[in-house]
mmCIF file of C-alpha atoms in Angstrom:
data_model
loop_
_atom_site.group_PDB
_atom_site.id
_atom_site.type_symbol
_atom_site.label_atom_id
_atom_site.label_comp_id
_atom_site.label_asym_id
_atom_site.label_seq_id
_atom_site.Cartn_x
_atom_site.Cartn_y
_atom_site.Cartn_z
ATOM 1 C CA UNK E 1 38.031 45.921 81.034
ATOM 2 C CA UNK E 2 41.506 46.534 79.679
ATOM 3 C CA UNK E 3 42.547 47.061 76.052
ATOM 4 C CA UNK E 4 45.808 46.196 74.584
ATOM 5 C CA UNK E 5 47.616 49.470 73.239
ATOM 6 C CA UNK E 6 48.222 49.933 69.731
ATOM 7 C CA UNK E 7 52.515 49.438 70.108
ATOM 8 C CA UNK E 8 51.689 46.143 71.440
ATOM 9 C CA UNK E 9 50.877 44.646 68.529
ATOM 10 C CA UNK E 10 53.287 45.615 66.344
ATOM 11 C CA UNK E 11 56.875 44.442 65.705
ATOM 12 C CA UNK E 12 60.503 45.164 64.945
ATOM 13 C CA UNK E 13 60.450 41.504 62.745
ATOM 14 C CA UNK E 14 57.642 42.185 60.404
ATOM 15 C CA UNK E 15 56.071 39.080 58.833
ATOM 16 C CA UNK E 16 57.619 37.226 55.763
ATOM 17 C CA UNK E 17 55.171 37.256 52.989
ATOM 18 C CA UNK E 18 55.956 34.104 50.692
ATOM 19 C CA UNK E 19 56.889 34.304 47.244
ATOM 20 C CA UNK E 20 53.915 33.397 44.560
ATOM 21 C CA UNK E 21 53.906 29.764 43.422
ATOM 22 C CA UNK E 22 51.943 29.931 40.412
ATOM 23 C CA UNK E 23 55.560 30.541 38.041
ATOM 24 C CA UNK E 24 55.445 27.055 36.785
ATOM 25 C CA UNK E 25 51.806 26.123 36.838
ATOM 26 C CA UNK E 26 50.854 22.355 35.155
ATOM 27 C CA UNK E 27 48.761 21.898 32.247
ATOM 28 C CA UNK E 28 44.689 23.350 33.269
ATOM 29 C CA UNK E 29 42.101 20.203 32.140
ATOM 30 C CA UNK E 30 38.525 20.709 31.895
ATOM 31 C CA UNK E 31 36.590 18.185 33.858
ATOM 32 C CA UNK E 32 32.629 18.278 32.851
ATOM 33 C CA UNK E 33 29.831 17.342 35.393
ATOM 34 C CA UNK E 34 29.224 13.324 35.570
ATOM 35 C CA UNK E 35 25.515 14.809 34.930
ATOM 36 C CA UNK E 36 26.628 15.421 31.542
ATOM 37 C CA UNK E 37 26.939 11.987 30.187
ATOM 38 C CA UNK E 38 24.337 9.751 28.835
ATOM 39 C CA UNK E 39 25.195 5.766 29.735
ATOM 40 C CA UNK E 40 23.642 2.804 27.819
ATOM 41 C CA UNK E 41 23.774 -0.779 27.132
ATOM 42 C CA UNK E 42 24.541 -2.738 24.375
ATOM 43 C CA UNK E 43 25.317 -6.595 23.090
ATOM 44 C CA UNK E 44 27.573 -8.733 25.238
ATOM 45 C CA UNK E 45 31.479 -9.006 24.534
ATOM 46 C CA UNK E 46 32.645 -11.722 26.029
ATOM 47 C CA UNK E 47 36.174 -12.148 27.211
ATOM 48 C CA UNK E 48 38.923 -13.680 24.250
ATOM 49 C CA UNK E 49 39.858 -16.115 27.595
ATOM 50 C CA UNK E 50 38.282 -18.333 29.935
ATOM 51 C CA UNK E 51 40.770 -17.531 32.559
ATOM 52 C CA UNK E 52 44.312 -15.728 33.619
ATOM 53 C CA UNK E 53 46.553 -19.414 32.014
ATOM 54 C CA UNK E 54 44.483 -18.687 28.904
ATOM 55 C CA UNK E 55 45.019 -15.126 28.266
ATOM 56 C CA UNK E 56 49.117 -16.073 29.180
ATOM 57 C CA UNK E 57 49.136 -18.795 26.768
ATOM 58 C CA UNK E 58 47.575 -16.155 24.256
ATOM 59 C CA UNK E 59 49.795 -14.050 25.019
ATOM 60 C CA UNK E 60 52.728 -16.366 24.809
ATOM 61 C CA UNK E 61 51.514 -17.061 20.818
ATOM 62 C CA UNK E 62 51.426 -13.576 19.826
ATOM 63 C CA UNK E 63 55.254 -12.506 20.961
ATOM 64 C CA UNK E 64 56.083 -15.989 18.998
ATOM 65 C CA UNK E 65 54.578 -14.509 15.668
ATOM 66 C CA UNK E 66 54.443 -10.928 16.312
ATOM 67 C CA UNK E 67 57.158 -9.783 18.760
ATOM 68 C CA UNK E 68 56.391 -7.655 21.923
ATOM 69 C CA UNK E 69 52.483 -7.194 22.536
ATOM 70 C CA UNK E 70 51.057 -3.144 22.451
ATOM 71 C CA UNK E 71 47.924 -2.418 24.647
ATOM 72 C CA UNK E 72 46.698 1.282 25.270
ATOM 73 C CA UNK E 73 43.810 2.119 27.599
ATOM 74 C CA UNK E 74 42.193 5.404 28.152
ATOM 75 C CA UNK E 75 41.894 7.268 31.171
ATOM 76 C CA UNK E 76 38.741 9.086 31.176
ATOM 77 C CA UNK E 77 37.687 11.982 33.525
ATOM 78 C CA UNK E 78 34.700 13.518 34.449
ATOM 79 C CA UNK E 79 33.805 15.099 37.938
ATOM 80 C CA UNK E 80 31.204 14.939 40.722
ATOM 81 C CA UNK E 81 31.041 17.595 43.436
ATOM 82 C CA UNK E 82 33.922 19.245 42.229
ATOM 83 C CA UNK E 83 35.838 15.904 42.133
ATOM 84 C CA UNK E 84 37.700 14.090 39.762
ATOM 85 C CA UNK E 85 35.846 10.465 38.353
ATOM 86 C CA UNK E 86 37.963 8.110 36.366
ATOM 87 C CA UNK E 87 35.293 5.843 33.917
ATOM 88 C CA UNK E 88 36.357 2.417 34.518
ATOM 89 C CA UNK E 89 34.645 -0.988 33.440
ATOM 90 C CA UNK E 90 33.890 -3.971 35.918
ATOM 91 C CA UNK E 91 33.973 -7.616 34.743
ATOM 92 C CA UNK E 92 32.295 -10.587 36.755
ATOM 93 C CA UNK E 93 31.977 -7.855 39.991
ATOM 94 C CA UNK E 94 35.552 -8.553 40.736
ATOM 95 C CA UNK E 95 38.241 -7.594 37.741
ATOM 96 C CA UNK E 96 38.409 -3.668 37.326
ATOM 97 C CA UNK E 97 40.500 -2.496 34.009
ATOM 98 C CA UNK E 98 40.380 1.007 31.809
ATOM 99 C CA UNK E 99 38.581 1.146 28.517
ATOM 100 C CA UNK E 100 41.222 -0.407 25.603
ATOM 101 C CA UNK E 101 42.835 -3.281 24.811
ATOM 102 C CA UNK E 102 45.910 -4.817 22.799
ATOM 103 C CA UNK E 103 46.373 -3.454 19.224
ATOM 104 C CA UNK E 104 46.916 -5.724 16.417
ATOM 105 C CA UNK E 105 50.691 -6.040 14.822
ATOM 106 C CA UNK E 106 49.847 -3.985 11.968
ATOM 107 C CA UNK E 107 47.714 -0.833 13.688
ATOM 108 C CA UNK E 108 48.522 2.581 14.041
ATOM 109 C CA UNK E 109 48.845 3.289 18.184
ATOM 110 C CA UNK E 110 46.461 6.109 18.545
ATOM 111 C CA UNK E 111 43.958 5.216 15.406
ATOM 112 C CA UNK E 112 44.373 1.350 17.131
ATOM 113 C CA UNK E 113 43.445 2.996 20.858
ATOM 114 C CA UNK E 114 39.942 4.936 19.407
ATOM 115 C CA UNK E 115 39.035 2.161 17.510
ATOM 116 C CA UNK E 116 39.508 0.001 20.952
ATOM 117 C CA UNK E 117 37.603 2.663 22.412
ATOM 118 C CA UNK E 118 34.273 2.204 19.835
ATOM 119 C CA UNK E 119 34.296 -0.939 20.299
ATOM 120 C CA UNK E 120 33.980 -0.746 24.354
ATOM 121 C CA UNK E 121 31.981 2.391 24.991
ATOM 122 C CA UNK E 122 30.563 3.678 21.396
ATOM 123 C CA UNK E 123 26.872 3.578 21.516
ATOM 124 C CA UNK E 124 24.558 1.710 19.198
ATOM 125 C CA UNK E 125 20.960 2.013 18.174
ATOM 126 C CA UNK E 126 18.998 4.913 18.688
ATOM 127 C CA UNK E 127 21.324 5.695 21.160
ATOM 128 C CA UNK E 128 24.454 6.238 18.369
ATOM 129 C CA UNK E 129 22.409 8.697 16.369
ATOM 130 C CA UNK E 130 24.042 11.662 15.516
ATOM 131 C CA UNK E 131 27.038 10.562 17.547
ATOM 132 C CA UNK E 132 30.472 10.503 15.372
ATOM 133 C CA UNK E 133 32.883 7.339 15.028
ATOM 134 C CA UNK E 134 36.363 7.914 16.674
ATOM 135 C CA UNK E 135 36.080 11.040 17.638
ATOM 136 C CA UNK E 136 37.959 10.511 20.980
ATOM 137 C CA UNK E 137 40.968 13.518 21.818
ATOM 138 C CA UNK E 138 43.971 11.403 22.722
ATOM 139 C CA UNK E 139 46.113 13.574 25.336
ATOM 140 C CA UNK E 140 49.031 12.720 26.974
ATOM 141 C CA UNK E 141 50.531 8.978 27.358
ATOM 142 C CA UNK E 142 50.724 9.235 31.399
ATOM 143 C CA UNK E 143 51.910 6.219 31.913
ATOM 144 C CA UNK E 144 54.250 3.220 30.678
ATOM 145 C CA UNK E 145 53.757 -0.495 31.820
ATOM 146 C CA UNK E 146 56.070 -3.284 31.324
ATOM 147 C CA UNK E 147 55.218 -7.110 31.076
ATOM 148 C CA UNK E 148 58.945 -8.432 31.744
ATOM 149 C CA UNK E 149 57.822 -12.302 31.100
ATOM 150 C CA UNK E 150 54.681 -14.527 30.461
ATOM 151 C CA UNK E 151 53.697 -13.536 34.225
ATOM 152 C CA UNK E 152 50.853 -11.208 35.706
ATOM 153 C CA UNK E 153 52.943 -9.033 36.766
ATOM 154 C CA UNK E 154 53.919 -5.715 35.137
ATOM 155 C CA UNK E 155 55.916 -3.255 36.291
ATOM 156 C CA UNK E 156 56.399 0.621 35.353
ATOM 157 C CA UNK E 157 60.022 0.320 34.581
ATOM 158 C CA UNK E 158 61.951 -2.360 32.372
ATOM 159 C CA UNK E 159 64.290 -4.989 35.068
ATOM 160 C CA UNK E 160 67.567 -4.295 34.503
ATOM 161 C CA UNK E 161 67.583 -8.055 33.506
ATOM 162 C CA UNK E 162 65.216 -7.947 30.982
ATOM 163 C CA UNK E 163 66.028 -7.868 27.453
ATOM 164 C CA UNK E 164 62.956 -8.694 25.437
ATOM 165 C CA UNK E 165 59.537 -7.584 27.115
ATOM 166 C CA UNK E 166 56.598 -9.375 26.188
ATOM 167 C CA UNK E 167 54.166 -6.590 26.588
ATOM 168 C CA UNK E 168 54.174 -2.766 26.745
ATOM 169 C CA UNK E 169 51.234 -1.194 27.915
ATOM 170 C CA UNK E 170 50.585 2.463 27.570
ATOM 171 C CA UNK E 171 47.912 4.478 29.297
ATOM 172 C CA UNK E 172 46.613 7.545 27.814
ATOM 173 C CA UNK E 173 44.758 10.576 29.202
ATOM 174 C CA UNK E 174 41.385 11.302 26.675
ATOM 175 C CA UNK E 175 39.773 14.430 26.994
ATOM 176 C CA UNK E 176 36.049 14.300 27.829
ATOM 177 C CA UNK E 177 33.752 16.561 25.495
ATOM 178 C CA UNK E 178 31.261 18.938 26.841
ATOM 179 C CA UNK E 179 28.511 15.922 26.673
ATOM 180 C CA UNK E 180 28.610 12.662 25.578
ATOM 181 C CA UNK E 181 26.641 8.869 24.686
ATOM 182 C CA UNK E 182 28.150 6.010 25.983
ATOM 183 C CA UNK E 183 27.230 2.631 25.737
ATOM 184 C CA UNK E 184 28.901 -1.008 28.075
ATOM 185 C CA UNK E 185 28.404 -4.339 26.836
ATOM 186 C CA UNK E 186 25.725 -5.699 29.231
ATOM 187 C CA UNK E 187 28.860 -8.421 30.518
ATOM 188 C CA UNK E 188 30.081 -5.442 32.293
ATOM 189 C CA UNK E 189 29.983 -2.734 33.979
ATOM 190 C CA UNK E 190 30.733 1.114 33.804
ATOM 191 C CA UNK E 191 31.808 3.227 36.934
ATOM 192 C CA UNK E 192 32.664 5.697 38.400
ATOM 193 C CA UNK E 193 35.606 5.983 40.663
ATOM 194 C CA UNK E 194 36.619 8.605 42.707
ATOM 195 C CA UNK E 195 39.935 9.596 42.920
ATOM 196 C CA UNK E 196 40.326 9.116 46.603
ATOM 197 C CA UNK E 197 38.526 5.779 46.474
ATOM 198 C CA UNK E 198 41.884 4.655 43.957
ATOM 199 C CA UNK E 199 44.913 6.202 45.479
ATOM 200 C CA UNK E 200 46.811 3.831 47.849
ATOM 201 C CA UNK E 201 43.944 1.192 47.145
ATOM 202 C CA UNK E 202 46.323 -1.610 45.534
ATOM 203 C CA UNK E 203 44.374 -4.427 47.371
ATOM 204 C CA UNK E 204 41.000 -3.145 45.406
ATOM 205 C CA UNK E 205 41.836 -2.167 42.473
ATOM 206 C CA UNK E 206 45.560 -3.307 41.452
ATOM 207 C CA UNK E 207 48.720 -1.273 41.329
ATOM 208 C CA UNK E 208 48.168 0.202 37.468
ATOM 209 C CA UNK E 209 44.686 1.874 38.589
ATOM 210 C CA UNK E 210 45.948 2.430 41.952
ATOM 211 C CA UNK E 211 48.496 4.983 40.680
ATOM 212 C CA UNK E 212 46.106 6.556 38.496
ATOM 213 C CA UNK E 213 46.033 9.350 41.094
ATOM 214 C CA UNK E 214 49.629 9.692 41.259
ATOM 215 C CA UNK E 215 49.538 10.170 37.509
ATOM 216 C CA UNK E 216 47.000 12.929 37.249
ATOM 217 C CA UNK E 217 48.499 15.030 39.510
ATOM 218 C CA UNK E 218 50.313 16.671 36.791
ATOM 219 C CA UNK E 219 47.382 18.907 36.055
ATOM 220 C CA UNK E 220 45.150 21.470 37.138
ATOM 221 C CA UNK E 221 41.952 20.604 36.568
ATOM 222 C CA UNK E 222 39.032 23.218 36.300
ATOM 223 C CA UNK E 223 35.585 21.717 37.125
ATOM 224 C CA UNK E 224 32.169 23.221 35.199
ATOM 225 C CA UNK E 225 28.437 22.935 35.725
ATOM 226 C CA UNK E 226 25.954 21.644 33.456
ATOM 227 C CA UNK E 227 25.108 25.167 32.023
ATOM 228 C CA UNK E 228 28.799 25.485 31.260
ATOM 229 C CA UNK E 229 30.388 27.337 34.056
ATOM 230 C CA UNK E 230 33.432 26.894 36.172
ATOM 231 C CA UNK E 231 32.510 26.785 38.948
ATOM 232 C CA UNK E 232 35.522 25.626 40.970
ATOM 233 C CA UNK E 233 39.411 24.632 40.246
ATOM 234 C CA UNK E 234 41.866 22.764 41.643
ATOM 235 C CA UNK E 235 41.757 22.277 44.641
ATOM 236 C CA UNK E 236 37.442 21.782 45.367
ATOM 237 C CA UNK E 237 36.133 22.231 48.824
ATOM 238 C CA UNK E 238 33.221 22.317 50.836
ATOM 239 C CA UNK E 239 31.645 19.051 48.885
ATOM 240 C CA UNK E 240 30.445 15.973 50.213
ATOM 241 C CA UNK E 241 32.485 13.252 49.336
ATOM 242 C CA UNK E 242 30.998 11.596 46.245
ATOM 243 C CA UNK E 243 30.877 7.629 45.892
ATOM 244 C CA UNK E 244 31.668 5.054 43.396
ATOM 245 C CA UNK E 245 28.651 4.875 40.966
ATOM 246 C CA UNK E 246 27.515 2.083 38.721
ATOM 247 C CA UNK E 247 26.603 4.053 35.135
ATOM 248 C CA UNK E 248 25.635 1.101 32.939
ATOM 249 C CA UNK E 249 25.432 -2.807 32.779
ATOM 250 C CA UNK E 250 24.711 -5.511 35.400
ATOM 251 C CA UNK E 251 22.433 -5.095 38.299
ATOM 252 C CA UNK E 252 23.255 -2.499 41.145
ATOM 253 C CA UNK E 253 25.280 -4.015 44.063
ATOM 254 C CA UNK E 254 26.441 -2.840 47.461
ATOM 255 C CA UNK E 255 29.855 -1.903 46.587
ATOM 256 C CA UNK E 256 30.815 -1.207 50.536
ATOM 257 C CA UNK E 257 30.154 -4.506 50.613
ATOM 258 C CA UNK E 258 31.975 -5.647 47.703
ATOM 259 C CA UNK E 259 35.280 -4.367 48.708
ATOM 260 C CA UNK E 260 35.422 -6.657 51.401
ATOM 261 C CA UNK E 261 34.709 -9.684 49.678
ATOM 262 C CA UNK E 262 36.337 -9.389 46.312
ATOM 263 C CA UNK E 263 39.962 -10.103 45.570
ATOM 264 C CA UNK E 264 40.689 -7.651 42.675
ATOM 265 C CA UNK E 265 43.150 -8.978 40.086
ATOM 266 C CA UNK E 266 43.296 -6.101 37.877
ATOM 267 C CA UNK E 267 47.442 -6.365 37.371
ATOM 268 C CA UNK E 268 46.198 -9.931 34.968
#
């Protein structure tokens, strides 16, 4: 058997060792484990409209006494496996949308987006003991979405045509405490989502959650256990692949199933 001398493995071009990357790092977020969390139930909240005409027609009343509409939603992270979750309700098994909701004329943006967030997720009962009112950590604004007319559609940029838009909707990033209660109206439904179940998954879950991928790319993110940990950053390996999961509210359903029967009409 033959060996390879020493001289033939070296070179007269030695290798090119590439210059560090970590100069201009982005902004390090601590995820905590989904484990964490403690999910309840509480009294329905039914929806202000029947249907998509109705919620237009709504919408078409406020601009005429108020001006341009202002709705913020929180995006709210936790992880599984070392993978970024985004909390997300379900109405009627079909309509996905983040916790929030329009702000009236008069209200402060951020004290109007923790109150929205009470009134969705803030537990009640026994459950609510010891837990404090609006203490939600508003981050970042990640994202900007534009209602051009009374339409569905909105759009993350204002048309050059447009003058006067009826809506602005503003989506912020809320930083997750170490452990939390969290209660859904029993109407709905609290998941889950993986990342990789939203990116490029318009058809599912509409183009605003769709890019909610897109939009958290601008951080790091750390991940710790339950005793407080980190235990990986970004990126996480070696992990199975964790699913959608239903936290709180109606029955459990098949949601492989689901996705090819529902037509999601989140962008409403």
């Amino acid at each position: 058997m033959s060996t390879i001398p020493p001289h033939a493995l070296q070179s007269s071009q030695p290798p090119i060792i590439p210059l560090d990357f970590n100069a201009r790092q982005p902004q390090t977020i601590r995820l905590y484990p989904l484990s964490n969390y403690t999910f309840g139930v509480k009294e329905t909240q039914p929806e202000e409209d029947p249907s998509v005409i109705a919620r237009l027609k709504r919408l078409q009343e406020h601009y005429a006494e108020h001006g341009m509409r202002r709705t913020c939603e929180g995006v709210l992270v936790c992880h599984e496996h070392n993978h970024p979750q985004v909390l997300m309700l379900q109405i009627a098994n079909a309509f996905f949308k983040l916790p929030g909701d329009y702000l009236k004329p008069d209200e402060d943006e951020i004290d109007g987006l923790k109150q929205r967030l009470d009134e969705r997720l803030a537990p009640v009962g026994s459950l609510g003991e010891g837990e404090k009112p609006v203490d939600w950590e508003v981050g970042d604004c990640l994202a900007q979405w534009w209602r051009p007319n009374f339409e569905t559609f909105m759009y993350p940029f204002v048309p050059a045509h447009i003058t006067r838009p009826k809506e602005c909707k503003k989506l912020y990033f809320i930083q997750l405490p170490q452990a939390k209660v969290l209660s859904v109206p029993k109407n709905m439904k609290l998941l889950a989502v993986p990342l990789f179940e939203l990116y490029d998954n318009t058809a599912r879950y509409g183009a605003q959650l769709a890019a909610i991928p897109h939009l958290l790319s601008r951080y790091n993110f750390e991940y710790v256990d339950e005793n407080g940990q980190v235990v990986a950053h970004t990126p996480g390996a070696g992990a199975p692949a964790p699913k959608v999961k239903v936290l709180a509210g109606e029955d459990d359903v098949d949601m492989d199933k689901k996705k090819q029967e529902e037509d999601s009409y989140a962008d409403a």
